[in-house]
Short mmCIF file of C-alpha atoms and ligand atoms in Angstrom, two decimals:
data_model
loop_
_atom_site.label_atom_id
_atom_site.label_comp_id
_atom_site.label_asym_id
_atom_site.label_seq_id
_atom_site.Cartn_x
_atom_site.Cartn_y
_atom_site.Cartn_z
CA MET A 1 0.01 -0.07 0.01
CA SER A 2 1.61 3.37 -1.26
CA GLU A 3 0.18 7.00 -1.44
CA GLN A 4 0.87 8.87 -4.37
CA LEU A 5 3.09 11.56 -4.36
CA SER A 6 1.15 14.86 -3.63
CA PHE A 7 3.69 17.32 -5.23
CA VAL A 8 3.78 16.17 -8.51
CA SER A 9 0.79 15.73 -11.18
CA PRO A 10 2.33 14.22 -13.96
CA THR A 11 0.66 13.94 -17.39
CA ALA A 12 1.78 11.20 -20.20
CA ASN A 13 4.36 13.18 -21.79
CA SER A 14 5.72 15.53 -19.24
CA PRO A 15 9.08 14.72 -18.15
CA TRP A 16 8.16 12.71 -14.58
CA GLY A 17 5.32 10.88 -16.42
CA THR A 18 7.60 9.57 -19.22
CA TYR A 19 9.94 8.42 -16.58
CA LEU A 20 7.24 6.53 -14.75
CA SER A 21 6.03 4.85 -18.00
CA GLN A 22 9.60 3.95 -18.74
CA VAL A 23 10.05 2.08 -15.46
CA ASP A 24 6.54 0.34 -15.80
CA ARG A 25 7.60 -1.20 -18.78
CA VAL A 26 10.57 -2.65 -17.27
CA VAL A 27 8.64 -4.48 -14.47
CA PRO A 28 7.90 -7.74 -16.12
CA TYR A 29 11.77 -8.10 -16.58
CA LEU A 30 12.61 -7.61 -13.03
CA GLY A 31 11.61 -10.90 -11.43
CA PRO A 32 11.44 -10.96 -7.97
CA LEU A 33 13.24 -7.63 -7.59
CA ALA A 34 9.98 -6.07 -8.82
CA ARG A 35 8.74 -5.87 -5.37
CA TRP A 36 11.11 -2.99 -4.75
CA VAL A 37 10.19 -1.03 -7.73
CA GLU A 38 8.21 1.56 -5.95
CA THR A 39 11.26 3.06 -4.68
CA LEU A 40 12.21 4.09 -8.27
CA LYS A 41 9.07 5.65 -8.43
CA ARG A 42 9.67 8.55 -5.74
CA PRO A 43 12.75 10.53 -5.04
CA LYS A 44 14.33 10.14 -1.95
CA ARG A 45 14.85 13.43 -1.01
CA ALA A 46 13.47 16.89 -2.78
CA LEU A 47 15.02 20.53 -1.53
CA ILE A 48 13.33 23.55 -2.90
CA VAL A 49 15.42 26.77 -2.17
CA ASP A 50 14.96 30.46 -2.37
CA VAL A 51 17.65 32.18 -4.24
CA PRO A 52 17.81 36.05 -3.58
CA ILE A 53 20.16 37.92 -5.13
CA GLU A 54 20.75 42.13 -5.50
CA MET A 55 20.80 42.87 -9.27
CA ASP A 56 23.21 45.21 -10.73
CA ASP A 57 20.42 48.08 -10.87
CA GLY A 58 19.85 47.74 -7.06
CA THR A 59 16.88 45.46 -7.05
CA ILE A 60 16.24 42.45 -5.45
CA ALA A 61 15.20 38.99 -7.29
CA HIS A 62 14.28 35.88 -5.98
CA PHE A 63 14.72 32.77 -7.99
CA GLU A 64 13.54 29.26 -7.39
CA GLY A 65 16.13 26.42 -7.13
CA TYR A 66 15.86 22.57 -6.71
CA ARG A 67 18.24 19.82 -5.67
CA VAL A 68 16.67 16.59 -6.17
CA GLN A 69 18.55 13.16 -4.95
CA HIS A 70 16.67 10.55 -6.51
CA ASN A 71 18.37 7.34 -5.47
CA MET A 72 21.22 6.63 -3.48
CA SER A 73 20.98 2.89 -3.09
CA ARG A 74 24.57 2.52 -5.00
CA GLY A 75 26.57 5.60 -4.04
CA PRO A 76 26.43 9.01 -3.57
CA GLY A 77 24.13 11.30 -5.79
CA LYS A 78 25.31 12.57 -9.09
CA GLY A 79 23.95 14.76 -11.49
CA GLY A 80 24.04 18.29 -13.35
CA VAL A 81 22.53 21.47 -12.61
CA ARG A 82 20.47 23.30 -14.89
CA PHE A 83 19.69 27.14 -15.31
CA HIS A 84 16.56 27.77 -17.79
CA PRO A 85 13.53 29.56 -17.48
CA ASP A 86 11.52 26.24 -17.66
CA VAL A 87 12.67 24.74 -14.81
CA THR A 88 10.25 22.95 -12.41
CA LEU A 89 10.23 20.58 -9.76
CA GLU A 90 8.70 17.83 -11.57
CA GLU A 91 11.28 18.17 -14.15
CA VAL A 92 14.35 18.15 -12.11
CA MET A 93 12.60 15.17 -10.50
CA ALA A 94 12.73 13.23 -13.80
CA LEU A 95 16.37 14.51 -14.61
CA SER A 96 17.56 12.83 -11.38
CA ALA A 97 15.45 9.98 -11.97
CA TRP A 98 17.40 9.50 -15.21
CA MET A 99 20.41 9.95 -13.69
CA THR A 100 19.84 6.95 -11.04
CA ILE A 101 19.42 4.55 -14.13
CA LYS A 102 22.46 6.18 -16.21
CA THR A 103 24.81 5.59 -13.68
CA ALA A 104 23.48 2.10 -13.03
CA ALA A 105 23.60 1.29 -16.73
CA VAL A 106 27.35 2.19 -17.12
CA ASN A 107 27.97 0.66 -13.77
CA LEU A 108 29.51 3.74 -11.85
CA PRO A 109 29.55 3.75 -8.21
CA TYR A 110 26.63 6.64 -8.17
CA GLY A 111 22.95 7.12 -7.39
CA GLY A 112 21.10 9.66 -9.28
CA ALA A 113 20.64 13.43 -8.56
CA LYS A 114 19.95 16.71 -10.38
CA GLY A 115 19.52 20.50 -9.76
CA GLY A 116 18.31 23.45 -11.28
CA ILE A 117 17.35 27.06 -11.19
CA ARG A 118 14.42 28.75 -13.00
CA VAL A 119 15.94 31.49 -14.25
CA ASP A 120 17.27 32.95 -17.81
CA PRO A 121 20.79 33.15 -17.47
CA LYS A 122 21.30 35.03 -20.58
CA LYS A 123 19.26 37.97 -18.83
CA LEU A 124 22.15 38.25 -16.19
CA SER A 125 25.14 40.01 -16.23
CA LEU A 126 28.36 37.93 -15.29
CA GLN A 127 28.13 39.16 -11.84
CA GLU A 128 24.47 38.42 -11.08
CA LEU A 129 25.37 34.94 -12.51
CA GLU A 130 27.78 34.32 -10.06
CA LYS A 131 25.42 35.56 -6.93
CA VAL A 132 23.04 33.18 -8.12
CA THR A 133 24.98 30.47 -8.46
CA ARG A 134 27.15 31.18 -5.09
CA ARG A 135 23.77 31.76 -3.13
CA TYR A 136 22.01 28.30 -4.55
CA THR A 137 25.28 26.26 -3.96
CA SER A 138 25.12 27.78 -0.05
CA GLU A 139 21.13 26.92 -0.06
CA ILE A 140 22.17 23.26 -1.33
CA GLY A 141 25.19 23.11 0.71
CA ILE A 142 23.26 21.08 3.45
CA ILE A 143 22.74 18.17 1.40
CA ILE A 144 25.61 18.01 -1.28
CA GLY A 145 28.94 17.13 -0.75
CA PRO A 146 32.35 14.91 -2.11
CA HIS A 147 30.77 11.61 -0.58
CA THR A 148 27.25 12.72 -0.30
CA ASP A 149 25.82 14.47 -3.71
CA ILE A 150 27.92 15.79 -6.65
CA PRO A 151 26.86 18.36 -9.28
CA ALA A 152 28.19 19.02 -12.45
CA PRO A 153 27.19 21.04 -15.56
CA ASP A 154 23.94 20.68 -17.50
CA VAL A 155 22.06 22.80 -19.68
CA ASN A 156 23.35 26.60 -19.61
CA THR A 157 25.94 25.75 -16.76
CA ASN A 158 29.47 25.33 -17.52
CA ALA A 159 33.21 24.97 -15.91
CA GLN A 160 33.22 28.76 -14.49
CA ILE A 161 29.79 28.18 -12.68
CA MET A 162 31.36 24.91 -11.28
CA ALA A 163 34.21 26.71 -10.25
CA TRP A 164 31.89 29.17 -8.22
CA MET A 165 30.10 26.10 -6.81
CA MET A 166 33.53 24.40 -5.83
CA ASP A 167 34.86 27.94 -4.19
CA THR A 168 31.54 28.67 -2.25
CA TYR A 169 31.02 25.31 -0.68
CA SER A 170 34.99 25.06 0.02
CA MET A 171 34.69 28.84 2.09
CA ASN A 172 31.33 27.06 3.80
CA VAL A 173 33.42 24.04 5.06
CA GLY A 174 36.95 25.60 5.38
CA GLY A 175 39.25 23.62 3.13
CA THR A 176 39.42 23.22 -0.71
CA ALA A 177 36.90 20.38 -1.57
CA THR A 178 37.52 19.93 -5.42
CA GLY A 179 35.58 16.71 -5.45
CA VAL A 180 32.51 18.42 -4.47
CA VAL A 181 31.52 19.14 -8.20
CA THR A 182 32.73 17.86 -11.53
CA GLY A 183 33.21 19.51 -14.73
CA LYS A 184 35.39 22.41 -13.18
CA PRO A 185 38.16 23.93 -15.12
CA LEU A 186 41.46 22.10 -15.51
CA HIS A 187 43.74 23.84 -13.06
CA LEU A 188 41.07 23.33 -10.44
CA GLY A 189 40.85 19.63 -10.50
CA GLY A 190 38.98 19.57 -13.39
CA SER A 191 39.68 16.58 -15.96
CA LEU A 192 40.92 16.50 -19.74
CA GLY A 193 38.28 15.27 -22.08
CA ARG A 194 35.39 16.28 -19.79
CA VAL A 195 33.97 19.12 -21.86
CA LYS A 196 33.59 16.94 -24.91
CA ALA A 197 32.71 13.75 -23.18
CA THR A 198 29.10 13.70 -23.66
CA GLY A 199 29.40 14.43 -27.18
CA ARG A 200 32.01 11.64 -27.53
CA GLY A 201 29.87 9.09 -25.82
CA VAL A 202 26.96 9.79 -28.44
CA PHE A 203 29.46 9.26 -31.18
CA VAL A 204 30.90 6.01 -29.66
CA THR A 205 27.31 4.30 -28.92
CA GLY A 206 26.19 5.79 -32.50
CA ARG A 207 29.24 4.16 -34.29
CA GLU A 208 28.41 0.83 -32.58
CA ALA A 209 24.60 1.09 -33.46
CA ALA A 210 25.29 2.21 -37.05
CA ARG A 211 27.77 -0.79 -37.29
CA ARG A 212 25.20 -3.29 -36.02
CA LEU A 213 22.62 -1.88 -38.37
CA GLY A 214 25.31 -2.39 -41.32
CA MET A 215 24.97 1.59 -42.02
CA ASP A 216 28.05 3.12 -43.21
CA LEU A 217 29.08 6.24 -41.64
CA ARG A 218 30.83 7.66 -44.91
CA GLY A 219 27.94 9.69 -46.44
CA ALA A 220 25.55 9.25 -43.85
CA ARG A 221 23.02 12.18 -43.21
CA ILE A 222 22.66 13.44 -39.76
CA ALA A 223 20.33 16.03 -38.45
CA VAL A 224 21.07 17.45 -34.99
CA GLN A 225 18.78 19.32 -32.74
CA GLY A 226 20.46 21.47 -30.14
CA PHE A 227 23.87 22.87 -30.84
CA GLY A 228 25.25 23.28 -27.58
CA ASN A 229 28.32 21.28 -25.74
CA VAL A 230 26.53 17.71 -27.07
CA GLY A 231 25.21 18.45 -30.38
CA SER A 232 27.93 20.33 -31.47
CA VAL A 233 30.61 17.99 -30.26
CA ALA A 234 28.71 14.61 -31.52
CA ALA A 235 28.48 16.59 -35.01
CA GLU A 236 31.98 17.10 -35.56
CA LEU A 237 32.81 13.61 -34.57
CA PHE A 238 30.39 12.02 -37.04
CA ALA A 239 31.79 14.55 -39.64
CA GLU A 240 35.19 13.37 -39.04
CA ALA A 241 33.98 9.89 -39.50
CA GLY A 242 32.85 10.96 -42.86
CA ALA A 243 29.07 11.72 -42.18
CA LYS A 244 27.55 14.67 -43.79
CA ILE A 245 25.51 17.21 -41.02
CA VAL A 246 22.42 18.21 -43.23
CA ALA A 247 20.42 19.85 -40.67
CA VAL A 248 20.96 21.57 -37.17
CA GLN A 249 18.31 23.31 -34.97
CA ASP A 250 19.25 25.31 -31.84
CA HIS A 251 17.25 28.33 -30.23
CA THR A 252 17.72 30.92 -33.03
CA GLY A 253 16.17 28.48 -35.83
CA THR A 254 17.02 25.45 -38.45
CA ILE A 255 19.62 25.63 -40.81
CA VAL A 256 19.82 22.96 -43.72
CA ASN A 257 21.93 21.86 -46.55
CA SER A 258 21.58 18.34 -48.22
CA ASN A 259 25.45 18.37 -49.19
CA GLY A 260 26.42 18.84 -45.61
CA LEU A 261 26.87 21.95 -43.39
CA ASP A 262 30.55 23.39 -42.79
CA LEU A 263 30.81 22.88 -39.51
CA ALA A 264 34.61 24.43 -39.14
CA LYS A 265 32.52 27.53 -40.08
CA LEU A 266 29.00 26.91 -38.44
CA VAL A 267 30.34 26.00 -34.79
CA PRO A 268 32.42 29.07 -34.06
CA ILE A 269 29.41 31.57 -35.49
CA SER A 270 27.01 29.06 -33.32
CA ARG A 271 28.54 30.34 -30.20
CA THR A 272 27.91 33.96 -30.83
CA ASP A 273 24.89 34.12 -33.33
CA GLY A 274 23.25 30.76 -33.05
CA VAL A 275 23.33 28.59 -35.82
CA ILE A 276 21.21 31.08 -38.12
CA GLY A 277 24.28 32.96 -38.10
CA PHE A 278 25.51 30.86 -40.79
CA LYS A 279 22.96 31.81 -43.40
CA ALA A 280 26.00 32.07 -45.99
CA GLY A 281 26.34 27.99 -45.40
CA GLY A 282 22.86 26.75 -45.96
CA ASP A 283 19.32 27.46 -46.17
CA ILE A 284 17.19 28.58 -43.02
CA VAL A 285 13.69 26.99 -42.71
CA PRO A 286 11.06 26.88 -40.36
CA ASN A 287 11.57 24.81 -37.39
CA GLU A 288 9.06 22.34 -37.63
CA ASP A 289 10.70 21.22 -41.17
CA PHE A 290 13.92 20.08 -39.06
CA TRP A 291 11.98 16.86 -38.35
CA ASN A 292 10.96 15.81 -41.84
CA THR A 293 14.72 16.53 -43.52
CA PRO A 294 15.69 13.52 -45.07
CA CYS A 295 18.20 11.86 -43.07
CA ASP A 296 19.78 8.73 -41.66
CA ILE A 297 20.82 9.30 -38.00
CA LEU A 298 18.64 11.82 -36.06
CA ILE A 299 20.19 13.30 -32.83
CA PRO A 300 17.97 15.25 -30.70
CA ALA A 301 20.45 16.98 -28.39
CA ALA A 302 18.20 19.86 -26.96
CA LEU A 303 15.62 19.42 -24.20
CA GLU A 304 12.88 16.87 -22.96
CA GLY A 305 9.61 16.14 -25.02
CA GLN A 306 10.83 17.08 -28.39
CA LEU A 307 10.37 13.80 -30.22
CA THR A 308 6.38 13.88 -30.30
CA ALA A 309 4.43 10.97 -31.73
CA GLU A 310 3.59 13.31 -34.88
CA ARG A 311 7.48 13.96 -35.40
CA ALA A 312 8.18 10.12 -34.96
CA GLN A 313 6.09 9.36 -37.73
CA LYS A 314 7.62 12.03 -40.02
CA THR A 315 11.35 11.45 -39.62
CA THR A 316 13.18 9.28 -42.13
CA ALA A 317 15.80 8.44 -39.91
CA LYS A 318 16.92 4.59 -39.18
CA LEU A 319 18.75 5.72 -36.10
CA VAL A 320 18.01 8.17 -33.28
CA LEU A 321 20.68 8.88 -30.66
CA GLU A 322 19.27 10.59 -27.79
CA GLY A 323 21.88 13.02 -26.95
CA ALA A 324 19.34 15.19 -24.51
CA ASN A 325 18.05 13.60 -21.54
CA GLY A 326 14.11 12.45 -22.04
CA PRO A 327 13.94 13.93 -25.49
CA THR A 328 11.37 11.18 -26.79
CA VAL A 329 7.74 10.67 -25.40
CA PRO A 330 6.46 7.12 -24.64
CA GLN A 331 4.25 7.10 -27.81
CA ALA A 332 7.05 8.24 -29.98
CA ASP A 333 8.86 5.32 -28.46
CA ASP A 334 6.09 2.88 -29.49
CA ILE A 335 5.90 4.37 -33.17
CA LEU A 336 9.60 4.46 -33.62
CA ALA A 337 9.65 0.61 -32.50
CA GLU A 338 6.85 -0.25 -34.87
CA ARG A 339 8.46 1.55 -37.71
CA GLY A 340 11.76 -0.21 -37.15
CA VAL A 341 13.73 2.74 -36.37
CA LEU A 342 16.54 1.80 -33.75
CA VAL A 343 16.67 4.18 -30.88
CA VAL A 344 20.05 4.44 -28.50
CA PRO A 345 18.36 5.88 -25.32
CA ASP A 346 19.68 9.00 -22.98
CA VAL A 347 20.49 6.68 -20.28
CA ILE A 348 23.18 5.22 -22.23
CA CYS A 349 23.91 7.40 -25.36
CA ASN A 350 24.43 10.39 -23.27
CA ALA A 351 26.30 8.60 -20.26
CA GLY A 352 29.91 9.86 -21.40
CA GLY A 353 29.68 13.16 -19.72
CA VAL A 354 28.81 11.22 -16.12
CA THR A 355 31.55 8.78 -17.06
CA VAL A 356 34.10 11.13 -17.26
CA SER A 357 32.70 13.28 -14.41
CA TYR A 358 33.33 10.00 -12.50
CA PHE A 359 36.99 9.88 -13.85
CA GLU A 360 37.62 13.64 -12.60
CA TRP A 361 36.30 12.71 -9.18
CA VAL A 362 38.59 9.79 -9.02
CA GLN A 363 41.52 11.68 -10.03
CA ASP A 364 40.46 14.58 -7.53
CA PHE A 365 40.81 12.06 -4.54
CA SER A 366 43.75 10.67 -5.73
CA SER A 367 45.74 14.03 -6.37
CA PHE A 368 46.89 12.24 -9.67
CA PHE A 369 45.68 13.50 -13.10
CA TRP A 370 45.58 11.46 -16.24
CA ASP A 371 46.25 12.00 -19.69
CA GLU A 372 43.60 12.65 -22.62
CA ASP A 373 44.48 9.49 -24.30
CA GLU A 374 43.77 7.38 -20.92
CA ILE A 375 40.74 9.28 -20.43
CA ASN A 376 39.46 8.52 -24.04
CA VAL A 377 40.50 4.84 -23.86
CA ARG A 378 38.80 4.31 -20.61
CA LEU A 379 35.75 6.11 -21.86
CA ASP A 380 35.28 3.94 -25.12
CA ARG A 381 35.79 0.81 -22.89
CA ILE A 382 32.84 1.52 -20.23
CA MET A 383 30.58 2.79 -23.22
CA MET A 384 31.28 -0.12 -25.39
CA ASN A 385 30.91 -2.67 -22.55
CA ALA A 386 27.86 -1.14 -21.22
CA LEU A 387 25.94 -1.05 -24.74
CA ASN A 388 27.06 -4.62 -25.38
CA HIS A 389 25.66 -5.77 -22.31
CA ILE A 390 22.30 -3.65 -23.19
CA TRP A 391 22.31 -5.18 -26.75
CA ASP A 392 22.45 -8.83 -25.47
CA THR A 393 19.73 -8.12 -23.00
CA ALA A 394 17.57 -6.48 -25.54
CA ASP A 395 18.11 -9.69 -27.85
CA LYS A 396 17.48 -11.94 -25.27
CA HIS A 397 14.10 -10.75 -24.22
CA LYS A 398 13.19 -8.97 -27.85
CA ILE A 399 12.78 -5.78 -25.95
CA THR A 400 13.95 -2.11 -27.15
CA LEU A 401 17.36 -1.00 -26.24
CA ARG A 402 15.39 1.40 -23.78
CA THR A 403 13.54 -1.24 -22.05
CA ALA A 404 17.00 -3.35 -21.68
CA THR A 405 18.76 -0.47 -20.22
CA TYR A 406 16.02 0.07 -17.43
CA ALA A 407 16.21 -4.02 -17.02
CA VAL A 408 20.21 -3.93 -16.64
CA ALA A 409 20.07 -0.62 -14.56
CA CYS A 410 17.38 -1.53 -12.29
CA GLU A 411 18.36 -4.98 -11.56
CA ARG A 412 21.62 -3.14 -10.20
CA ILE A 413 20.15 -0.74 -8.16
CA LEU A 414 17.17 -2.71 -6.88
CA MET A 415 19.51 -5.51 -5.94
CA ALA A 416 21.71 -2.89 -4.04
CA ARG A 417 18.49 -1.69 -2.47
CA GLN A 418 17.50 -5.29 -1.29
CA GLU A 419 20.97 -6.11 -0.07
CA ARG A 420 21.28 -2.91 1.87
CA GLY A 421 17.60 -3.45 3.40
CA LEU A 422 15.48 -0.73 4.66
CA TYR A 423 16.27 1.32 7.74
CA PRO A 424 15.76 1.36 10.42
N1 LIG B 1 24.38 16.62 -16.77
C1 LIG B 1 25.10 15.77 -17.66
C2 LIG B 1 23.83 14.41 -17.50
O1 LIG B 1 22.98 14.61 -17.92
C3 LIG B 1 26.40 15.13 -16.51
C4 LIG B 1 25.78 14.72 -15.04
C5 LIG B 1 27.26 14.62 -14.27
O2 LIG B 1 28.49 14.77 -15.17
O3 LIG B 1 27.23 14.27 -13.22
O4 LIG B 1 24.37 13.40 -17.47
#
């Protein structure tokens, strides 16, 4: 007998609703561990904080911040912090839950957590951004720490923000605690390879999926939604392997070129003007046209809920690589499966970021730093081992890669839960 959560009202396609339906689908494959499944449907702990700052013009502004620790059965909480005007508690809950599944899927010794502030960082000065970051870090300081919960970058946060978080936490505890966040600048305990790790992981899993589908990456047409740290890096790696990036969408609009966009020019322009700044290199089209651009591989690398049922019907892609967290709604998942489109799910596809975050955390504790080759070789090995194991599970039960990833991950999480037992 379990009561419903009172603080969230998920709908079928909302992030938490999507996550709950993904968990429901794995229950038949959990055997006796299914008795523990309710533990995955409620976060262990959720903190809502007020973040007041004095703005440059002397007014006082308040922002709402969150840190949700979804599950810590396998280790400390781990997951990024997002600054975005649409952040809600429900979204952060779902993102924290996906971290629980992700860290277990690649077998890192972590649970899952996530944080966020409902704020548009583009409207803040650098000084205001620093104040928001520091006050938020102080407020969540009561539940984060190198052995309890380790934040990292996510949408609209970066190494500078991690440096402020590390400094604020360190000032509060009275000592330099580099291991409290990952994704830090290199000379502050950051790791080589971290910035590109998520995009690299998308490439590694995508290359293997293409090989298994018999799809040649040379000449393969790729459409990328979201051109930040994940989408642009994945696009560059696929282009290096001979693929053509035929469509890119970001918050400014959509640019297409069936002969392939010139990334050496597009990437730097996109950093300042967005992708539509590269008008000279392609055609600007309405955003909805992105979804029916002829392509072989589709990489949603922006926000949740983008791949809707309607868009899943339209896409010509044979392979979807989820660079974003939660980009595909459950109904779209079913449509893609019926249409024979292979989806490499977020919880394995974009796990490269948290994997190198783990390397960073280990290096911080040992104060011994690895070279970039070592990072990339280890990243490749962890991602490939995880993907192969998931693929075998999918073949064995004749289920999608998503449900197979949940089967592998949930077994690890719930086994840990069972072995630890309930306290008291
Ligand atoms: N924000 C990234 C993710 O969604 C990375 C998290 C981390 O490195 O802890 O996986």
